[in-house]
Structure formats: C-alpha cells, structure tokens
mmCIF file of C-alpha atoms in Angstrom:
data_model
loop_
_atom_site.group_PDB
_atom_site.id
_atom_site.type_symbol
_atom_site.label_atom_id
_atom_site.label_comp_id
_atom_site.label_asym_id
_atom_site.label_seq_id
_atom_site.Cartn_x
_atom_site.Cartn_y
_atom_site.Cartn_z
ATOM 1 C CA MET A 1 -0.087 -0.087 -0.146
ATOM 2 C CA ILE A 2 2.829 2.338 0.605
ATOM 3 C CA VAL A 3 4.016 1.676 -2.964
ATOM 4 C CA VAL A 4 0.594 2.250 -4.357
ATOM 5 C CA MET A 5 0.260 5.930 -2.322
ATOM 6 C CA ILE A 6 3.745 6.952 -3.353
ATOM 7 C CA VAL A 7 2.955 6.009 -6.922
ATOM 8 C CA MET A 8 -0.237 8.075 -7.050
ATOM 9 C CA ILE A 9 0.708 10.966 -4.449
ATOM 10 C CA VAL A 10 4.216 11.960 -6.271
ATOM 11 C CA PRO A 11 2.357 13.240 -9.737
ATOM 12 C CA PHE A 12 0.325 15.204 -7.213
ATOM 13 C CA LEU A 13 3.115 17.005 -5.308
ATOM 14 C CA TRP A 14 5.108 17.213 -8.881
ATOM 15 C CA SER A 15 2.032 19.395 -9.886
ATOM 16 C CA VAL A 16 1.900 21.547 -6.337
ATOM 17 C CA SER A 17 5.635 22.275 -6.775
ATOM 18 C CA THR A 18 5.456 23.318 -10.442
ATOM 19 C CA ALA A 19 2.810 25.290 -9.728
ATOM 20 C CA LEU A 20 4.823 27.341 -6.927
ATOM 21 C CA LYS A 21 8.081 27.769 -8.939
ATOM 22 C CA GLY A 22 9.207 30.944 -10.630
ATOM 23 C CA GLN A 23 10.184 31.129 -14.010
ATOM 24 C CA ASN A 24 13.906 31.116 -13.609
ATOM 25 C CA GLU A 25 13.476 27.468 -12.193
ATOM 26 C CA ALA A 26 13.965 24.208 -13.556
ATOM 27 C CA ILE A 27 10.698 21.552 -13.577
ATOM 28 C CA PHE A 28 11.945 18.886 -15.304
ATOM 29 C CA SER A 29 15.457 18.396 -13.665
ATOM 30 C CA PHE A 30 16.241 15.097 -12.684
ATOM 31 C CA PRO A 31 16.373 14.199 -9.813
ATOM 32 C CA PRO A 32 13.232 15.946 -9.315
ATOM 33 C CA LYS A 33 13.267 19.142 -7.057
ATOM 34 C CA PHE A 34 9.852 19.083 -5.246
ATOM 35 C CA ILE A 35 10.854 21.894 -2.757
ATOM 36 C CA PRO A 36 10.784 25.147 -4.869
ATOM 37 C CA GLU A 37 13.728 27.680 -4.439
ATOM 38 C CA ASN A 38 11.620 30.415 -4.318
ATOM 39 C CA ILE A 39 7.755 29.908 -3.798
ATOM 40 C CA THR A 40 5.397 32.022 -5.708
ATOM 41 C CA LEU A 41 1.967 32.196 -6.308
ATOM 42 C CA ASP A 42 2.581 34.311 -9.832
ATOM 43 C CA ASN A 43 1.240 30.930 -11.686
ATOM 44 C CA PHE A 44 -2.288 31.027 -9.785
ATOM 45 C CA ILE A 45 -2.634 34.740 -10.272
ATOM 46 C CA THR A 46 -1.840 34.601 -13.731
ATOM 47 C CA VAL A 47 -4.372 31.716 -14.652
ATOM 48 C CA TRP A 48 -6.946 33.765 -12.503
ATOM 49 C CA ASN A 49 -6.308 37.144 -14.517
ATOM 50 C CA THR A 50 -6.329 35.376 -18.045
ATOM 51 C CA LEU A 51 -9.778 32.990 -17.650
ATOM 52 C CA PRO A 52 -12.988 33.670 -16.283
ATOM 53 C CA ILE A 53 -12.218 31.063 -13.345
ATOM 54 C CA PRO A 54 -14.854 32.534 -11.368
ATOM 55 C CA LEU A 55 -17.369 31.712 -13.949
ATOM 56 C CA TYR A 56 -16.168 28.214 -14.740
ATOM 57 C CA LEU A 57 -16.121 27.483 -11.154
ATOM 58 C CA TRP A 58 -19.815 28.313 -11.128
ATOM 59 C CA ASN A 59 -20.704 26.644 -13.939
ATOM 60 C CA SER A 60 -18.926 23.454 -12.375
ATOM 61 C CA THR A 61 -20.734 24.072 -9.294
ATOM 62 C CA ILE A 62 -24.074 24.001 -11.009
ATOM 63 C CA LEU A 63 -23.412 20.875 -12.874
ATOM 64 C CA ALA A 64 -21.842 18.917 -9.618
ATOM 65 C CA PHE A 65 -25.013 19.864 -7.603
ATOM 66 C CA TRP A 66 -27.443 18.278 -10.126
ATOM 67 C CA GLY A 67 -24.850 15.308 -10.760
ATOM 68 C CA VAL A 68 -24.791 14.538 -6.846
ATOM 69 C CA LEU A 69 -28.828 15.382 -6.362
ATOM 70 C CA LEU A 70 -29.865 13.361 -8.984
ATOM 71 C CA PRO A 71 -27.993 10.344 -8.546
ATOM 72 C CA LEU A 72 -29.028 10.253 -4.838
ATOM 73 C CA ILE A 73 -32.627 10.336 -5.788
ATOM 74 C CA PHE A 74 -32.786 8.014 -8.698
ATOM 75 C CA CYS A 75 -30.079 5.737 -7.510
ATOM 76 C CA SER A 76 -31.834 5.297 -4.150
ATOM 77 C CA LEU A 77 -35.338 5.094 -5.981
ATOM 78 C CA ALA A 78 -34.298 2.417 -8.131
ATOM 79 C CA ALA A 79 -32.637 0.365 -5.265
ATOM 80 C CA PHE A 80 -35.234 0.078 -2.952
ATOM 81 C CA PRO A 81 -37.510 -2.404 -4.513
ATOM 82 C CA LEU A 82 -34.512 -4.091 -5.977
ATOM 83 C CA ALA A 83 -33.565 -4.469 -2.353
ATOM 84 C CA ARG A 84 -36.860 -4.470 -0.293
ATOM 85 C CA MET A 85 -39.573 -5.684 -2.551
ATOM 86 C CA ASN A 86 -40.488 -9.047 -4.261
ATOM 87 C CA PHE A 87 -41.398 -9.196 -7.522
ATOM 88 C CA LYS A 88 -41.345 -11.430 -10.580
ATOM 89 C CA GLY A 89 -37.831 -10.905 -12.563
ATOM 90 C CA LYS A 90 -36.241 -9.083 -9.752
ATOM 91 C CA ASN A 91 -33.153 -10.737 -10.024
ATOM 92 C CA ILE A 92 -33.119 -10.399 -13.906
ATOM 93 C CA VAL A 93 -33.836 -6.982 -13.603
ATOM 94 C CA PHE A 94 -30.585 -6.278 -11.433
ATOM 95 C CA LEU A 95 -28.742 -8.471 -13.730
ATOM 96 C CA VAL A 96 -29.249 -6.429 -16.313
ATOM 97 C CA ILE A 97 -28.611 -3.148 -14.921
ATOM 98 C CA LEU A 98 -25.068 -4.511 -13.647
ATOM 99 C CA SER A 99 -24.508 -5.821 -17.277
ATOM 100 C CA THR A 100 -24.614 -2.064 -18.466
ATOM 101 C CA MET A 101 -21.458 -1.667 -16.611
ATOM 102 C CA MET A 102 -19.480 -3.473 -18.542
ATOM 103 C CA ILE A 103 -20.318 -1.240 -21.640
ATOM 104 C CA PRO A 104 -17.677 1.503 -22.366
ATOM 105 C CA GLY A 105 -18.974 4.797 -22.076
ATOM 106 C CA GLU A 106 -17.491 5.936 -25.414
ATOM 107 C CA VAL A 107 -19.677 3.319 -27.047
ATOM 108 C CA THR A 108 -22.871 5.095 -25.747
ATOM 109 C CA MET A 109 -22.120 8.835 -26.378
ATOM 110 C CA ILE A 110 -23.176 8.972 -30.242
ATOM 111 C CA PRO A 111 -26.385 7.506 -29.409
ATOM 112 C CA ILE A 112 -27.103 9.529 -26.342
ATOM 113 C CA TYR A 113 -25.611 12.649 -28.416
ATOM 114 C CA LEU A 114 -28.262 11.949 -30.894
ATOM 115 C CA ILE A 115 -31.063 11.548 -28.412
ATOM 116 C CA LEU A 116 -30.582 14.927 -26.969
ATOM 117 C CA GLU A 117 -29.986 16.785 -30.304
ATOM 118 C CA LYS A 118 -33.622 15.631 -30.893
ATOM 119 C CA LEU A 119 -34.657 16.613 -27.355
ATOM 120 C CA HIS A 120 -33.016 20.092 -28.398
ATOM 121 C CA LEU A 121 -30.757 19.815 -25.510
ATOM 122 C CA ILE A 122 -27.249 20.154 -27.052
ATOM 123 C CA GLY A 123 -25.685 23.098 -25.684
ATOM 124 C CA SER A 124 -27.255 23.380 -22.615
ATOM 125 C CA PHE A 125 -26.547 22.227 -18.879
ATOM 126 C CA SER A 126 -29.222 19.915 -19.171
ATOM 127 C CA GLY A 127 -27.680 17.809 -22.073
ATOM 128 C CA VAL A 128 -24.858 17.433 -19.594
ATOM 129 C CA ILE A 129 -26.491 16.673 -16.538
ATOM 130 C CA LEU A 130 -29.683 14.039 -17.483
ATOM 131 C CA PRO A 131 -27.217 11.490 -18.998
ATOM 132 C CA GLY A 132 -25.457 10.865 -15.514
ATOM 133 C CA ALA A 133 -28.562 11.183 -13.313
ATOM 134 C CA VAL A 134 -28.727 7.684 -12.681
ATOM 135 C CA THR A 135 -25.793 4.957 -12.711
ATOM 136 C CA ALA A 136 -25.767 1.244 -12.355
ATOM 137 C CA PHE A 137 -23.051 1.400 -10.006
ATOM 138 C CA GLY A 138 -24.682 3.913 -8.000
ATOM 139 C CA ILE A 139 -27.856 1.611 -7.816
ATOM 140 C CA PHE A 140 -25.439 -0.952 -6.949
ATOM 141 C CA LEU A 141 -24.250 0.575 -3.920
ATOM 142 C CA MET A 142 -27.479 1.789 -2.723
ATOM 143 C CA ARG A 143 -29.078 -1.963 -3.046
ATOM 144 C CA GLN A 144 -26.435 -3.227 -0.996
ATOM 145 C CA ALA A 145 -27.032 -0.703 1.624
ATOM 146 C CA PHE A 146 -30.780 -1.249 1.393
ATOM 147 C CA MET A 147 -29.956 -4.879 1.663
ATOM 148 C CA GLY A 148 -28.169 -4.596 5.234
ATOM 149 C CA ILE A 149 -31.310 -3.145 7.217
ATOM 150 C CA PRO A 150 -33.253 -5.987 8.740
ATOM 151 C CA LYS A 151 -36.481 -6.671 6.799
ATOM 152 C CA GLU A 152 -38.656 -6.562 10.323
ATOM 153 C CA ILE A 153 -38.118 -2.817 10.038
ATOM 154 C CA ASP A 154 -40.201 -2.755 6.758
ATOM 155 C CA GLU A 155 -42.854 -4.970 8.076
ATOM 156 C CA SER A 156 -43.456 -2.659 11.323
ATOM 157 C CA ALA A 157 -44.034 -0.062 9.421
ATOM 158 C CA ILE A 158 -45.989 -1.536 6.943
ATOM 159 C CA ILE A 159 -48.325 -2.756 9.859
ATOM 160 C CA ASP A 160 -48.334 1.023 11.266
ATOM 161 C CA GLY A 161 -49.900 1.923 7.887
ATOM 162 C CA ALA A 162 -46.933 3.192 6.259
ATOM 163 C CA LYS A 163 -46.855 3.149 2.304
ATOM 164 C CA PRO A 164 -43.624 2.252 0.177
ATOM 165 C CA TRP A 165 -42.398 5.902 -0.606
ATOM 166 C CA GLN A 166 -42.840 6.901 3.176
ATOM 167 C CA ILE A 167 -40.704 3.925 4.027
ATOM 168 C CA TRP A 168 -37.850 4.699 1.596
ATOM 169 C CA TRP A 169 -37.936 8.281 2.928
ATOM 170 C CA TYR A 170 -39.053 8.474 6.239
ATOM 171 C CA ILE A 171 -36.999 5.088 7.773
ATOM 172 C CA MET A 172 -34.415 3.765 4.932
ATOM 173 C CA ILE A 173 -33.070 6.943 3.771
ATOM 174 C CA PRO A 174 -31.815 7.888 7.291
ATOM 175 C CA MET A 175 -30.204 4.454 7.920
ATOM 176 C CA VAL A 176 -28.237 4.493 4.865
ATOM 177 C CA LYS A 177 -26.604 7.847 5.294
ATOM 178 C CA PRO A 178 -23.058 6.846 5.038
ATOM 179 C CA MET A 179 -23.633 5.128 1.595
ATOM 180 C CA LEU A 180 -25.437 8.183 0.284
ATOM 181 C CA ALA A 181 -22.041 10.202 1.257
ATOM 182 C CA THR A 182 -20.091 7.766 -0.397
ATOM 183 C CA LEU A 183 -22.289 7.742 -3.486
ATOM 184 C CA ALA A 184 -22.160 11.499 -3.036
ATOM 185 C CA ILE A 185 -18.452 12.031 -3.277
ATOM 186 C CA LEU A 186 -17.816 9.555 -5.958
ATOM 187 C CA SER A 187 -20.946 11.601 -7.857
ATOM 188 C CA PHE A 188 -19.336 14.823 -7.071
ATOM 189 C CA ILE A 189 -15.731 13.671 -8.376
ATOM 190 C CA GLY A 190 -17.127 12.380 -11.716
ATOM 191 C CA SER A 191 -19.176 15.337 -12.358
ATOM 192 C CA TRP A 192 -16.335 17.704 -11.386
ATOM 193 C CA ASN A 193 -13.888 15.833 -13.123
ATOM 194 C CA ASN A 194 -16.333 15.577 -16.295
ATOM 195 C CA PHE A 195 -14.327 16.867 -19.470
ATOM 196 C CA LEU A 196 -15.327 15.001 -22.458
ATOM 197 C CA TRP A 197 -18.993 15.020 -22.211
ATOM 198 C CA PRO A 198 -19.654 18.907 -21.674
ATOM 199 C CA LEU A 199 -16.908 19.219 -24.454
ATOM 200 C CA LEU A 200 -19.121 17.621 -26.458
ATOM 201 C CA VAL A 201 -22.323 18.582 -25.711
ATOM 202 C CA LEU A 202 -21.990 22.724 -24.471
ATOM 203 C CA GLN A 203 -21.253 25.027 -27.322
ATOM 204 C CA ASP A 204 -20.927 28.477 -25.702
ATOM 205 C CA PRO A 205 -17.641 29.022 -23.667
ATOM 206 C CA ASN A 206 -19.666 31.177 -21.116
ATOM 207 C CA THR A 207 -21.099 27.841 -20.236
ATOM 208 C CA TYR A 208 -18.078 25.694 -19.809
ATOM 209 C CA PRO A 209 -17.231 24.030 -16.397
ATOM 210 C CA LEU A 210 -13.834 24.354 -15.155
ATOM 211 C CA THR A 211 -12.002 21.403 -16.593
ATOM 212 C CA VAL A 212 -13.076 22.509 -20.319
ATOM 213 C CA GLY A 213 -12.244 26.181 -19.500
ATOM 214 C CA LEU A 214 -8.826 25.034 -18.250
ATOM 215 C CA TYR A 215 -8.492 23.183 -21.525
ATOM 216 C CA ASP A 216 -7.756 26.509 -22.965
ATOM 217 C CA LEU A 217 -4.462 26.971 -21.055
ATOM 218 C CA LYS A 218 -3.050 24.306 -23.057
ATOM 219 C CA GLY A 219 -3.502 26.667 -26.250
ATOM 220 C CA ALA A 220 -2.662 29.810 -24.556
ATOM 221 C CA PHE A 221 0.357 28.489 -22.463
ATOM 222 C CA VAL A 222 1.309 25.177 -24.441
ATOM 223 C CA THR A 223 4.942 25.764 -23.367
ATOM 224 C CA ASN A 224 3.995 27.047 -19.696
ATOM 225 C CA THR A 225 4.187 24.038 -17.619
ATOM 226 C CA ARG A 226 3.735 26.022 -14.651
ATOM 227 C CA LEU A 227 0.351 27.453 -15.730
ATOM 228 C CA VAL A 228 -1.154 24.577 -16.908
ATOM 229 C CA SER A 229 -0.089 23.081 -13.219
ATOM 230 C CA ALA A 230 -1.588 25.978 -11.601
ATOM 231 C CA GLY A 231 -5.121 25.528 -13.305
ATOM 232 C CA ALA A 232 -5.023 21.951 -12.378
ATOM 233 C CA ILE A 233 -4.272 22.415 -8.462
ATOM 234 C CA ILE A 234 -7.163 25.275 -8.865
ATOM 235 C CA ALA A 235 -9.418 22.651 -10.171
ATOM 236 C CA LEU A 236 -8.598 19.777 -7.634
ATOM 237 C CA VAL A 237 -9.144 22.096 -4.456
ATOM 238 C CA PRO A 238 -13.014 21.663 -4.428
ATOM 239 C CA ILE A 239 -12.623 17.888 -4.489
ATOM 240 C CA LEU A 240 -10.297 18.310 -1.576
ATOM 241 C CA ILE A 241 -12.393 19.922 0.161
ATOM 242 C CA VAL A 242 -15.716 17.751 -0.321
ATOM 243 C CA PHE A 243 -13.422 15.007 0.739
ATOM 244 C CA VAL A 244 -12.411 16.283 3.594
ATOM 245 C CA ALA A 245 -15.648 17.421 4.620
ATOM 246 C CA PHE A 246 -17.199 13.739 4.236
ATOM 247 C CA GLN A 247 -14.880 11.511 5.033
ATOM 248 C CA ASN A 248 -15.817 9.870 7.823
ATOM 249 C CA TYR A 249 -19.209 9.202 6.213
ATOM 250 C CA PHE A 250 -17.291 7.762 3.005
ATOM 251 C CA ILE A 251 -14.940 5.557 5.829
ATOM 252 C CA LYS A 252 -18.028 4.466 7.251
ATOM 253 C CA GLY A 253 -20.067 3.759 3.758
ATOM 254 C CA ALA A 254 -17.124 1.843 2.354
ATOM 255 C CA TYR A 255 -16.569 -0.467 6.037
ATOM 256 C CA SER A 256 -20.303 -1.199 5.941
ATOM 257 C CA SER A 257 -20.622 -2.439 2.200
ATOM 258 C CA ALA A 258 -17.658 -4.678 2.777
ATOM 259 C CA VAL A 259 -18.597 -5.880 5.935
ATOM 260 C CA LYS A 260 -22.227 -6.610 4.309
ATOM 261 C CA GLY A 261 -20.993 -7.880 1.077
#
C-alpha cells in the first residue's frame, strides 16, 4: 500500500511544486526537486487573470450540484424495490442493470448525443446532467446498503400503515446516510472532473465548466507547464474540500458495504 500511495501522490506533489515555482526554476530536472527555491503564487494569479475562473467555477458548481442530487434520488429510488420488495423478474432486472457497467461510455456517447439533439438539449446544462442522472454503480451501492437493513423494520412500518415511498424516505434513507455520502462523493468527483462529455455537448464558452475552461490553457500556454499545473491545482481544491468534509461518512460507507457484502 505504501508503494501504491507513493505512485499516486508523487504526480500530485510534482504538480503542486511546479505550480509554485518561478519562471527561472527548472521543472524537469533529474532527480526532480519537489521543494521550490522561491515559492511564488504568480502562476495562480496569471491563470486567474487570464481565464474567467469564477464563471467556470460557478458552471462547475451547477453541474456538480445536480450531478450529485439526481443520482442520490434516482439511484436510491431504483435500488429500494430491488432490495426490499419481491416481484417477478427482480434478479433478472438487477443483472441487466449490472451488465450495463460492462459497456464502455464511449460506445453510448453517439446514441445519447443523437437523442439529446432530437430533444434540443445540445448546448445546455441539461444535456450534460441528464445522461448521468442515474448510474448502474449507484444503484448497486444503494441496493447493498438497503439489503443490510433488517426486514423486520419494513414489516413494522407496513403494520403501522406506512406506504412504500414513506418507508423509503422516512426509514430507509436516514439509515443509509454513510452510503449516500459515499455515492455523493463519487458522483461529485465524477461530475467535477467530467471533461469529454461537456466538451461535446456545450457550445457556448460562457457555459464551460472548469475542466473544459482550463483546456484553453493548453493552447494559450502550450509551453508553460507552470500555468497548466496551477490551473489543475485550482480545479483540484474543491474535490479535496468535499472529500475532507465527508471523509468520515465515506469510510463508514465503505466499511459497511465491505462487511455486508
């Protein structure tokens, strides 16, 4: 695990180091120097003044908000009957849903794009958000969480006159908060880092999220790795904040899913 940690953290440390180095410091020296001789924030200031970063951040926030909220609602709604109800063909439905995880996203991009074009959603936030509103992985996570709750709780609620949607909202959802937090973090990371799909769907630069907006740095500063690294760090900060804020729930959700199988 230490080796894996080093492999994963070294590129991040190198990016931070590069973003903090001045123009006169070498960034491709060997062995690499992770501690800058003179730490400077000029690269971040240049990126901030060159691109409309606040606008990109706002667009990314809108996409991430709906990219988290909709999967939480729809995945939990889809997982509830698969975990708590008995109906004919339930296992087949679940297997079909799981089988979609084996289909690469690139295969479905063209059909989804054509559907969105027919619906006149190309160029809008809705065209970016709706294809990811529900995922097979999210349904699987929530189903596993619901299955870990004793069946007697449902039976008691039914005896008291609760309807299925009331059992889902008032009983099940509060009991699976750790898994909801896990799904929220994963959905946020996926939505915030989403690059290819917004690049294909969005046409107005004023609607670009941060990942697509920072892509302009490659053209504007093709040889300035310092500025590209600074832009990458700016995009990474919100993910770190969200993960730190919800890490306790994330650990609980991962632990509970591992124990319950």
